[in-house]
mmCIF file of C-alpha atoms in Angstrom:
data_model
loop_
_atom_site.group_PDB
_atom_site.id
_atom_site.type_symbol
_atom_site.label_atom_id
_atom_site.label_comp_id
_atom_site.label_asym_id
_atom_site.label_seq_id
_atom_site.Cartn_x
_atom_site.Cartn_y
_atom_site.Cartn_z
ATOM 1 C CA UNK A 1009 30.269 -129.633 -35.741
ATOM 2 C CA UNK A 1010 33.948 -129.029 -36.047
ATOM 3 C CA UNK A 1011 33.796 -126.862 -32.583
ATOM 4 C CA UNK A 1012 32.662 -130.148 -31.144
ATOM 5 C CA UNK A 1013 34.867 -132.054 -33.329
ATOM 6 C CA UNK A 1014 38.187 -129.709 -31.631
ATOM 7 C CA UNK A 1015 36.709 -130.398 -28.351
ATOM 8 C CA UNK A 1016 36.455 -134.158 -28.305
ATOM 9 C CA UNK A 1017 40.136 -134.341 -29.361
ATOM 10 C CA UNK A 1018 41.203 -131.263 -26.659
ATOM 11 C CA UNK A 1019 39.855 -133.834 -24.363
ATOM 12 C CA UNK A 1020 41.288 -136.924 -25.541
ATOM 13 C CA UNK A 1021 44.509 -134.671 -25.849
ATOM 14 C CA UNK A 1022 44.359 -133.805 -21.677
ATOM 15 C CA UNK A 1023 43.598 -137.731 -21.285
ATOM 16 C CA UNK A 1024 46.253 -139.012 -23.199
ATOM 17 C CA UNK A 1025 48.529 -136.731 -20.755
ATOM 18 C CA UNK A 1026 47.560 -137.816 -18.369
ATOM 19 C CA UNK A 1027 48.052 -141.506 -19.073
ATOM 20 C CA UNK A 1028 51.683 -140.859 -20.025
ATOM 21 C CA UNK A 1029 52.113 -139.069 -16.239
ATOM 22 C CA UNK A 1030 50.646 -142.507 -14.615
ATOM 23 C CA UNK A 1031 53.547 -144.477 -17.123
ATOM 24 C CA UNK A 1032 56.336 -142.027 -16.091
ATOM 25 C CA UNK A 1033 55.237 -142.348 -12.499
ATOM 26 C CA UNK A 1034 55.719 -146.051 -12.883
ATOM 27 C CA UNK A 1035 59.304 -146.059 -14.181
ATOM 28 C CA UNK A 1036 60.569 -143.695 -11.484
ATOM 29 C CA UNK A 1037 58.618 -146.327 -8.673
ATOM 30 C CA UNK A 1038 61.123 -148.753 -10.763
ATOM 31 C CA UNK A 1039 64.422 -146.573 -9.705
ATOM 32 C CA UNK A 1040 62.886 -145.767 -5.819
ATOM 33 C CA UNK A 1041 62.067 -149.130 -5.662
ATOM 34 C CA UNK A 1042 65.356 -150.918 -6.833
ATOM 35 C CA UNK A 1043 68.073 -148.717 -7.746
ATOM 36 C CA UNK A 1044 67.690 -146.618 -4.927
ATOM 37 C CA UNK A 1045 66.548 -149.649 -2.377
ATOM 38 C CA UNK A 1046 63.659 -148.231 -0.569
ATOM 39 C CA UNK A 1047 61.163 -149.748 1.586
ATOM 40 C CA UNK A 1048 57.867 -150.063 0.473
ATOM 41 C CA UNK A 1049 56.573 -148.891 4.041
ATOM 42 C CA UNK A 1050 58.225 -146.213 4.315
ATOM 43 C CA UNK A 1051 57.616 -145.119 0.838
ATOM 44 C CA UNK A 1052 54.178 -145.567 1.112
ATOM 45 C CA UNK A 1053 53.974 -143.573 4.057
ATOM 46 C CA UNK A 1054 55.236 -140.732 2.550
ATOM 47 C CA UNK A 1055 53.417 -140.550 -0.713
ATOM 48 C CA UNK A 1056 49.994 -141.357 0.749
ATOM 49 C CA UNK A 1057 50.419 -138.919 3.440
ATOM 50 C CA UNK A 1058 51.663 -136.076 1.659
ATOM 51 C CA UNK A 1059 48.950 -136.851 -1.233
ATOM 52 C CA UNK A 1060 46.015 -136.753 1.447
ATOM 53 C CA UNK A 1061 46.723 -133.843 2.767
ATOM 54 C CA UNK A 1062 47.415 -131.681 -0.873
ATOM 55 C CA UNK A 1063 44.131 -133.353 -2.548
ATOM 56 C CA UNK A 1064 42.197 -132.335 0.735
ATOM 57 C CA UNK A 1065 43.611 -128.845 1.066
ATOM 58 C CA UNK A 1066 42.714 -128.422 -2.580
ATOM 59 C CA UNK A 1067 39.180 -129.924 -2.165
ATOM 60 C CA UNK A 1068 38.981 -127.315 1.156
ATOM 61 C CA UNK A 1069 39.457 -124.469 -0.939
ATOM 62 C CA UNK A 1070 37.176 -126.121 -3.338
ATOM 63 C CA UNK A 1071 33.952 -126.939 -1.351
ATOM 64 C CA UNK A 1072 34.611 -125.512 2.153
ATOM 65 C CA UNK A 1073 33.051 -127.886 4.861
ATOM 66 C CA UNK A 1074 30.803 -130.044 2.270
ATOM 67 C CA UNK A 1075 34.418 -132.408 2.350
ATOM 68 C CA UNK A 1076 33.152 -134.387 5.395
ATOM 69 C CA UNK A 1077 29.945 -134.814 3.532
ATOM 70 C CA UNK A 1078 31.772 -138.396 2.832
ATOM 71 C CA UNK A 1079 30.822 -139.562 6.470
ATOM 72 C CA UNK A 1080 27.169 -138.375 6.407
ATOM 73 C CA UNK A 1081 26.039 -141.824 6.167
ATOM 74 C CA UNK A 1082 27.209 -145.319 7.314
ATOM 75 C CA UNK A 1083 27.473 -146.536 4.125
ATOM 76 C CA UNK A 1084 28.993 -143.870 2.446
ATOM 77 C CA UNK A 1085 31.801 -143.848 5.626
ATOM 78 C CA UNK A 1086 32.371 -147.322 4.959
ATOM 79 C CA UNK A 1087 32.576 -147.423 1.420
ATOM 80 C CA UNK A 1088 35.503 -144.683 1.915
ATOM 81 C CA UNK A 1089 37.230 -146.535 4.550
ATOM 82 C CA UNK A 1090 36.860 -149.904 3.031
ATOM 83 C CA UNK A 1091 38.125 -148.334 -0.646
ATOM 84 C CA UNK A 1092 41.387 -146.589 1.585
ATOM 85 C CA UNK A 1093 42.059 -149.908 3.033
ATOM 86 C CA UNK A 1094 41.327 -152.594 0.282
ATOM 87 C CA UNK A 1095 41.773 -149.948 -2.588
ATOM 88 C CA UNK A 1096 44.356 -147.528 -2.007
ATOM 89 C CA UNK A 1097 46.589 -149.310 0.775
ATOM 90 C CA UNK A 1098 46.521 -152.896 -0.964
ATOM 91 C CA UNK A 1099 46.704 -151.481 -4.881
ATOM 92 C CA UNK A 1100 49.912 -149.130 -3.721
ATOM 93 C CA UNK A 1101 51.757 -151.682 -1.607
ATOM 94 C CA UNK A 1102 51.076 -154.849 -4.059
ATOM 95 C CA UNK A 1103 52.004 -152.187 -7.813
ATOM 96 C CA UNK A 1104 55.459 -151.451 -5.581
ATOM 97 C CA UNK A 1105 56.282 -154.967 -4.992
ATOM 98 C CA UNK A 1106 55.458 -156.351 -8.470
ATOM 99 C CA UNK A 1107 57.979 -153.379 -9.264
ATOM 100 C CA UNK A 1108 60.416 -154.158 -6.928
ATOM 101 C CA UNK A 1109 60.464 -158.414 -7.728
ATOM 102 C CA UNK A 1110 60.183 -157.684 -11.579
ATOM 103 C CA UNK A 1111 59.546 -154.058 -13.671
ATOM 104 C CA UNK A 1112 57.289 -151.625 -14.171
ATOM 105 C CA UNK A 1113 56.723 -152.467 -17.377
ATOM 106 C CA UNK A 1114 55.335 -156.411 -16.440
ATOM 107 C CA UNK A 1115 53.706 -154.923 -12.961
ATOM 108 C CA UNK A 1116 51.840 -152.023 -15.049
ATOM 109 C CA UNK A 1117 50.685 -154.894 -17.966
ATOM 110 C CA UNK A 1118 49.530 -156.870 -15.260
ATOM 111 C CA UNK A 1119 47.501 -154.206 -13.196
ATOM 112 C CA UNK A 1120 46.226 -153.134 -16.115
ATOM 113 C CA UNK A 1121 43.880 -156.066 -16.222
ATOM 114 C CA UNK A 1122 41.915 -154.548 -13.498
ATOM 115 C CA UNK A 1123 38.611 -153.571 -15.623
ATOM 116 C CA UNK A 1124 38.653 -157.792 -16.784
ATOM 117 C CA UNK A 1125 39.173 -158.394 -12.714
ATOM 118 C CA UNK A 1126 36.167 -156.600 -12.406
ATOM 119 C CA UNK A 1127 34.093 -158.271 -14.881
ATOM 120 C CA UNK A 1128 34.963 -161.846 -13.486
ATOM 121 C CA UNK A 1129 34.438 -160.555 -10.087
ATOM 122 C CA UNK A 1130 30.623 -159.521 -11.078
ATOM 123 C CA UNK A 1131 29.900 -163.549 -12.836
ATOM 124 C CA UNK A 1132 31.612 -165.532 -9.917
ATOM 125 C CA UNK A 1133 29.928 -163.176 -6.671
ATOM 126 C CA UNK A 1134 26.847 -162.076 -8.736
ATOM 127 C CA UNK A 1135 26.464 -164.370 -10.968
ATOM 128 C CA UNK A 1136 26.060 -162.033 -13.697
ATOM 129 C CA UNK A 1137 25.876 -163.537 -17.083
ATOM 130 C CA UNK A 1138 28.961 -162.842 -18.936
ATOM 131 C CA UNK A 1139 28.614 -161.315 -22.604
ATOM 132 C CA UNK A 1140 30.379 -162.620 -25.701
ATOM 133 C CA UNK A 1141 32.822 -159.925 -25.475
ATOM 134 C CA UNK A 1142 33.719 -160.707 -22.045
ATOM 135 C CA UNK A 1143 34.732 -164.226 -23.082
ATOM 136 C CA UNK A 1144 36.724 -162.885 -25.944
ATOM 137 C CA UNK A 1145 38.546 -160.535 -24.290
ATOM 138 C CA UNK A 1146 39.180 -162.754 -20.837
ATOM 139 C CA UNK A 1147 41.173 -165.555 -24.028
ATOM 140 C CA UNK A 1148 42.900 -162.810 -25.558
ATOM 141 C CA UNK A 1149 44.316 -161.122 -22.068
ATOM 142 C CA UNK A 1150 45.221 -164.518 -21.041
ATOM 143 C CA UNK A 1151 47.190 -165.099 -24.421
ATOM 144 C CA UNK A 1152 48.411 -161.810 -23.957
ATOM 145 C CA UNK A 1153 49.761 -162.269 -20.181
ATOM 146 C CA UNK A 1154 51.124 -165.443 -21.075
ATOM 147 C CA UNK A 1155 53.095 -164.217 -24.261
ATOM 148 C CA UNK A 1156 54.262 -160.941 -21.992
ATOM 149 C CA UNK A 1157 55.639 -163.029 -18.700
ATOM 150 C CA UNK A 1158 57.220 -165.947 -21.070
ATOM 151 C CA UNK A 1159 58.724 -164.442 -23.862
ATOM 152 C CA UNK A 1160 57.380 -167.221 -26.347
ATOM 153 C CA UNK A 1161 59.131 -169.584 -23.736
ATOM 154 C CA UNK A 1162 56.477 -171.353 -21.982
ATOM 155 C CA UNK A 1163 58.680 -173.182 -19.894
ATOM 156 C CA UNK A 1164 60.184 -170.184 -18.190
ATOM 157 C CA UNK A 1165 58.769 -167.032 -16.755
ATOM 158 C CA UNK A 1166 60.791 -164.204 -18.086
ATOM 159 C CA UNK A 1167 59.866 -162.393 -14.111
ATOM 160 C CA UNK A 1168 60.146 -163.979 -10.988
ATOM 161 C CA UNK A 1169 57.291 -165.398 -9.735
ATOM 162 C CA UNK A 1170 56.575 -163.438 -6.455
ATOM 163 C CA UNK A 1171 56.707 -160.728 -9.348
ATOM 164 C CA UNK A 1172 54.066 -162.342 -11.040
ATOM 165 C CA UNK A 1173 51.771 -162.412 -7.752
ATOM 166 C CA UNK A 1174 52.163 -159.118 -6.736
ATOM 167 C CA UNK A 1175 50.962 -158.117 -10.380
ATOM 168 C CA UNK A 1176 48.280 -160.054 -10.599
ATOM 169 C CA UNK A 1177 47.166 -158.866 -6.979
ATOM 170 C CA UNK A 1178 47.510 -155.239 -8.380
ATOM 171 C CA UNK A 1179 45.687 -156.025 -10.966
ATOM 172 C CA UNK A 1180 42.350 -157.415 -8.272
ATOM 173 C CA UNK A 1181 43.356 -154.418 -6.049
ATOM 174 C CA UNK A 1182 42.980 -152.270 -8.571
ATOM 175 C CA UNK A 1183 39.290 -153.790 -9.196
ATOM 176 C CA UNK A 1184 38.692 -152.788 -5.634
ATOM 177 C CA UNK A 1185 40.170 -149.296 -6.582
ATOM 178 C CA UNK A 1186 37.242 -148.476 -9.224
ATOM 179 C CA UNK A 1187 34.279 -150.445 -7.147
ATOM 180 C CA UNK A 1188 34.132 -149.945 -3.802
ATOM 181 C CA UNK A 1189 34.349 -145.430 -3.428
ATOM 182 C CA UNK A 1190 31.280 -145.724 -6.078
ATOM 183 C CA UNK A 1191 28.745 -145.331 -3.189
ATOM 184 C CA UNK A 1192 30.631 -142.439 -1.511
ATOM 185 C CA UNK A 1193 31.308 -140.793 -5.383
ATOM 186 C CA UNK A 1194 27.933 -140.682 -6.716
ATOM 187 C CA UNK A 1195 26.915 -137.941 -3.619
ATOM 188 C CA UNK A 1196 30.654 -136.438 -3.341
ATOM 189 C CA UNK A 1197 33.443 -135.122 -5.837
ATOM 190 C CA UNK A 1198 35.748 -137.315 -6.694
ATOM 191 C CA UNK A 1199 38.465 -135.444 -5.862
ATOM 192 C CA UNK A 1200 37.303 -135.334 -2.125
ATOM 193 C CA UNK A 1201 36.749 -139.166 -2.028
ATOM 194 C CA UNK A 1202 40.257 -139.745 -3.596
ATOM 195 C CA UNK A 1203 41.497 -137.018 -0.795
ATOM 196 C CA UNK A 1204 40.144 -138.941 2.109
ATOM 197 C CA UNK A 1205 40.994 -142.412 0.700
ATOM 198 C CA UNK A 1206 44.454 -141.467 0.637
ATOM 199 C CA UNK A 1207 44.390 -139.595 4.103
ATOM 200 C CA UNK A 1208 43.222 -142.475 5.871
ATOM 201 C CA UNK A 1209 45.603 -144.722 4.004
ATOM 202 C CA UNK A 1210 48.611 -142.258 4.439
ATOM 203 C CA UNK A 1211 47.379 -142.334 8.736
ATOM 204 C CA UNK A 1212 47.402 -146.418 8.400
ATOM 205 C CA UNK A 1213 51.076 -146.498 7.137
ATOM 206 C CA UNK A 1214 52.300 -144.302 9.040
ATOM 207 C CA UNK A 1215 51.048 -145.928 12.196
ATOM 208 C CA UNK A 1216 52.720 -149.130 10.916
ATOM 209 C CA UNK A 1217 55.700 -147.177 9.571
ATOM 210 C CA UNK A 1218 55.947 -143.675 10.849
ATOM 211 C CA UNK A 1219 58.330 -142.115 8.133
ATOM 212 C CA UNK A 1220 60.185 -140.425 10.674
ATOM 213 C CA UNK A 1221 61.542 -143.140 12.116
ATOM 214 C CA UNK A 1222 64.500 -144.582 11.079
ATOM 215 C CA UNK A 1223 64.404 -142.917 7.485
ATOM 216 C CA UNK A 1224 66.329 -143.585 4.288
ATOM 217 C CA UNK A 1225 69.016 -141.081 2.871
ATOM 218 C CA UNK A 1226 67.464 -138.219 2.013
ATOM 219 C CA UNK A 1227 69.637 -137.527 -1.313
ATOM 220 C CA UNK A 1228 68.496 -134.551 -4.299
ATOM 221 C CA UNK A 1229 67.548 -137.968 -6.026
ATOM 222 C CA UNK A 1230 65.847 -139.389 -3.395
ATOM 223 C CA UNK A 1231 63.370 -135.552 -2.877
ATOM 224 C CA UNK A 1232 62.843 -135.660 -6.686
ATOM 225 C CA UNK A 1233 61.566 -139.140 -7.323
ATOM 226 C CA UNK A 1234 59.092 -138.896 -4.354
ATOM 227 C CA UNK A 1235 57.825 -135.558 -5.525
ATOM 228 C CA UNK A 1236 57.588 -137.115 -9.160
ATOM 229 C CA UNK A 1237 55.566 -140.396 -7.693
ATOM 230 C CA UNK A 1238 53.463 -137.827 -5.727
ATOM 231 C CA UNK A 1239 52.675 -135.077 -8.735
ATOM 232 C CA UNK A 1240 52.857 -137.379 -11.625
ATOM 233 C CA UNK A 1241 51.510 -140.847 -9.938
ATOM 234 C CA UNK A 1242 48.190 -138.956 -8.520
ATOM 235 C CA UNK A 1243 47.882 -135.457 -8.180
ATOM 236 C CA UNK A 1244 48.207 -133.559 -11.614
ATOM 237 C CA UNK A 1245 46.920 -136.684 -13.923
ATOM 238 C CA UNK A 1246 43.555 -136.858 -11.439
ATOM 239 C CA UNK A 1247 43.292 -133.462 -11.973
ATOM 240 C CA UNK A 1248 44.018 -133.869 -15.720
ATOM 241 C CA UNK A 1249 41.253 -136.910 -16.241
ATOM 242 C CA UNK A 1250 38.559 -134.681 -14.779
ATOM 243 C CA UNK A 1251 39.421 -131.899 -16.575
ATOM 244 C CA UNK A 1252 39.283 -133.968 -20.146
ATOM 245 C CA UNK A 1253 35.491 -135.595 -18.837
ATOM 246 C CA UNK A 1254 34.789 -131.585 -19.824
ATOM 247 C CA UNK A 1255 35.281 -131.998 -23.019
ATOM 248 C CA UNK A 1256 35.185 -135.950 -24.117
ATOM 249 C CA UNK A 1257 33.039 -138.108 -23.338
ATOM 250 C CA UNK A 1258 34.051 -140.471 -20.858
ATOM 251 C CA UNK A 1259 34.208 -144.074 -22.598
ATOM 252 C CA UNK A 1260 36.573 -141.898 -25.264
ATOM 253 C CA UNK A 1261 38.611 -140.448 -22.581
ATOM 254 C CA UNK A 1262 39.033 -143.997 -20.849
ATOM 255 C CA UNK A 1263 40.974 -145.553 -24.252
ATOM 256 C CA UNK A 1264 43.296 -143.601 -22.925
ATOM 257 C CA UNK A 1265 44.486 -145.498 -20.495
ATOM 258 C CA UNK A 1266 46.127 -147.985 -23.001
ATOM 259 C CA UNK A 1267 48.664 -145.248 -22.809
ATOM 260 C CA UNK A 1268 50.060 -146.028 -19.729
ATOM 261 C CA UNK A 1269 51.692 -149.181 -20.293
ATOM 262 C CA UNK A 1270 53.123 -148.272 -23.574
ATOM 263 C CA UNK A 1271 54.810 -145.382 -22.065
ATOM 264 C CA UNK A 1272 55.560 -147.382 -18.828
ATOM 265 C CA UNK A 1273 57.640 -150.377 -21.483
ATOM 266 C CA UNK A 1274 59.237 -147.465 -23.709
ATOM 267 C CA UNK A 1275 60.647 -145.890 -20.803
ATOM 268 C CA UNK A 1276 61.825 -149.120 -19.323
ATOM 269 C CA UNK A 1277 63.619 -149.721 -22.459
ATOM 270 C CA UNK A 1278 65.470 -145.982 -22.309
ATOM 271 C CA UNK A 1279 66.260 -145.784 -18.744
ATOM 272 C CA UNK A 1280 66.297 -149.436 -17.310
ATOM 273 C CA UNK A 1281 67.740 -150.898 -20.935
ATOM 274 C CA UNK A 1282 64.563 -153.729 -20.544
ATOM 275 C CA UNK A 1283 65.100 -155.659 -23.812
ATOM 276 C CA UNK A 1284 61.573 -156.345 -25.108
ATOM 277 C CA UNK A 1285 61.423 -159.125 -28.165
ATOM 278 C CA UNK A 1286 58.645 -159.430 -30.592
ATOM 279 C CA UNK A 1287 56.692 -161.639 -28.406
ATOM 280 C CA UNK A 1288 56.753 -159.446 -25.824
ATOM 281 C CA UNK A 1289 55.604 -156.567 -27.338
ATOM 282 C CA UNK A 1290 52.987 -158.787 -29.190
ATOM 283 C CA UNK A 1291 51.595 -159.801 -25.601
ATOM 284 C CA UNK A 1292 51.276 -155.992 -24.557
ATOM 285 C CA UNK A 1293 49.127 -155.088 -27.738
ATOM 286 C CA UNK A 1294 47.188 -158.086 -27.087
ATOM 287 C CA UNK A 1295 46.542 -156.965 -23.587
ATOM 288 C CA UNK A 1296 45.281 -153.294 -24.535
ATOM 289 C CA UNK A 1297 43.089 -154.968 -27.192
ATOM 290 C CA UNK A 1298 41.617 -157.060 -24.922
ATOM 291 C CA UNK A 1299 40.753 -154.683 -22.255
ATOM 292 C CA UNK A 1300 39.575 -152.616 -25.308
ATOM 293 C CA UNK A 1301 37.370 -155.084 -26.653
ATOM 294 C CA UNK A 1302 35.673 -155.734 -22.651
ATOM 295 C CA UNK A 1303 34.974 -151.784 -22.768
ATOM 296 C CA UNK A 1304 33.891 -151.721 -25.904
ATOM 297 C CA UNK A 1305 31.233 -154.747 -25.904
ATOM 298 C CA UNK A 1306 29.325 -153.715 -21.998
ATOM 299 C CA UNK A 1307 29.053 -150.414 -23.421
ATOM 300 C CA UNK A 1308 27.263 -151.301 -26.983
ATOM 301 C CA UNK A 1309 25.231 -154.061 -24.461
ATOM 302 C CA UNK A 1310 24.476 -151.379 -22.133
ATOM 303 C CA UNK A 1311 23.042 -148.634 -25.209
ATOM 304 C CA UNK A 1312 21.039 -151.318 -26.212
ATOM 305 C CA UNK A 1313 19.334 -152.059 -22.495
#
């Protein structure tokens, strides 16, 4: 019992890293984004394309030829294309611009509403019944959002607007992130889904914006950041969350992701001197509770089915 006790918390030990690798990765989009000025194409470009081809190499040496097992069937090819396009592409380029308008700190707050995205997305298109919990936790993220982007101050947004639409559109991109590679996962490892999603997306933007072309300057600064976005934004904490599904079980290992925005806001603070009142900080626990409390309720509805 205390062997499985020890391995339950090694697990929600590797997840926990991992969450605070997808906060870091955040605050150094913050400094690519603004400090150091650079395009979102061109950024994107590079970090999708460099991304695809490590996770695939990886997956190569992995599983040999069963990687273009993904295109066996219409529907699974389609489910990876759409989830490159609509998934990847959209979630990357609208989290960057939510950055880039506000911080990282509001932009990863606001994408972090993705699993309540997905719930409303399931009553309005299949008019699934929403539970109690649902309700509670869509009023309390709402409160939450509201007490985060005002300050207290309803009459003012405390980010600019276009800030406050690229979040939110993270936030539904981010929806499309978890639903639409489920058809090509369930037959495929994830890490070879994630490998192609990103390979396509990485060919896409680089066809709009080739990253050899007219390029920013490369500076020491410049090499690091990008290799942090790329390790810390996908690679290691990917490889991190599958590695803690070994030894937690997965609902468990997903609480973890409340992480991410804490870390994302404390860094802010350090690095970017983001001066977060009361209210504020009162709006981001509201927002992990009620994202908690959605989990929390389909889960106990779905033991009971």
């Amino acid at each position: 019992m205390q062997n499985a006790s020890h391995q339950v918390m090694k697990g929600i030990g590797i997840a926990a890293l991992a969450s605070t690798m997808w906060g870091i990765s955040g605050t150094v989009l913050q400094l690519i984004s603004q400090n150091l000025a650079i395009p979102a194409t061109w950024m994107l470009s590079v970090r999708t394309l460099v991304t695809g081809v490590i996770l695939l190499t990886i997956s190569a040496f992995m599983y040999g030829k069963r990687i273009f097992n993904v295109f066996a069937t219409r529907a699974m090819t389609i489910s990876v294309v759409t989830y490159a396009i609509f998934g990847l592409m959209a979630n990357l380029l609208t989290f960057y611009y939510a950055i880039q308008r506000g911080n990282a700190s509001a932009a990863t707050i606001l994408q972090y509403l993705s699993p309540l995205f997905i719930v409303l997305g399931g009553i309005v298109f299949l008019h699934r019944r929403p539970f109690r919990s649902d309700i509670i936790a869509f009023v309390i993220a709402l409160l939450g959002v509201v007490l985060s982007i005002t300050r207290g101050n309803i009459t003012r947004l405390a980010i600019p607007f276009d800030s406050l639409m690229w979040g939110i559109g993270s936030g539904i991109t981010a929806a499309f992130y978890v639903v639409l590679p489920q058809k090509a996962a369930k037959k495929n490892p994830p890490i070879v889904v994630l490998g192609w999603g990103t390979m396509i997306a990485g060919i896409l933007f680089n066809l709009y914006r080739p990253f050899w072309v007219n390029p920013p300057q490369i500076s020491t600064t410049l090499v690091a950041s990008v290799g942090t976005v790329v390790l810390f934004g996908t690679i290691l904490p990917f490889g991190l969350l599958m590695e803690a599904t070994k030894f937690a079980p997965s609902d468990v290992v997903s609480i973890m992701d409340a992480l991410q925005p804490i870390v994302t806001s404390v860094l802010s603070v350090i690095f970017f001197h983001l001066v977060l009142n009361w209210v504020e900080i009162l709006g981001i626990i509201l927002v992990i509770l009620a994202i908690y409390i959605l989990q929390e309720g389909r889960r106990r509805k779905l033991k009971r089915v």
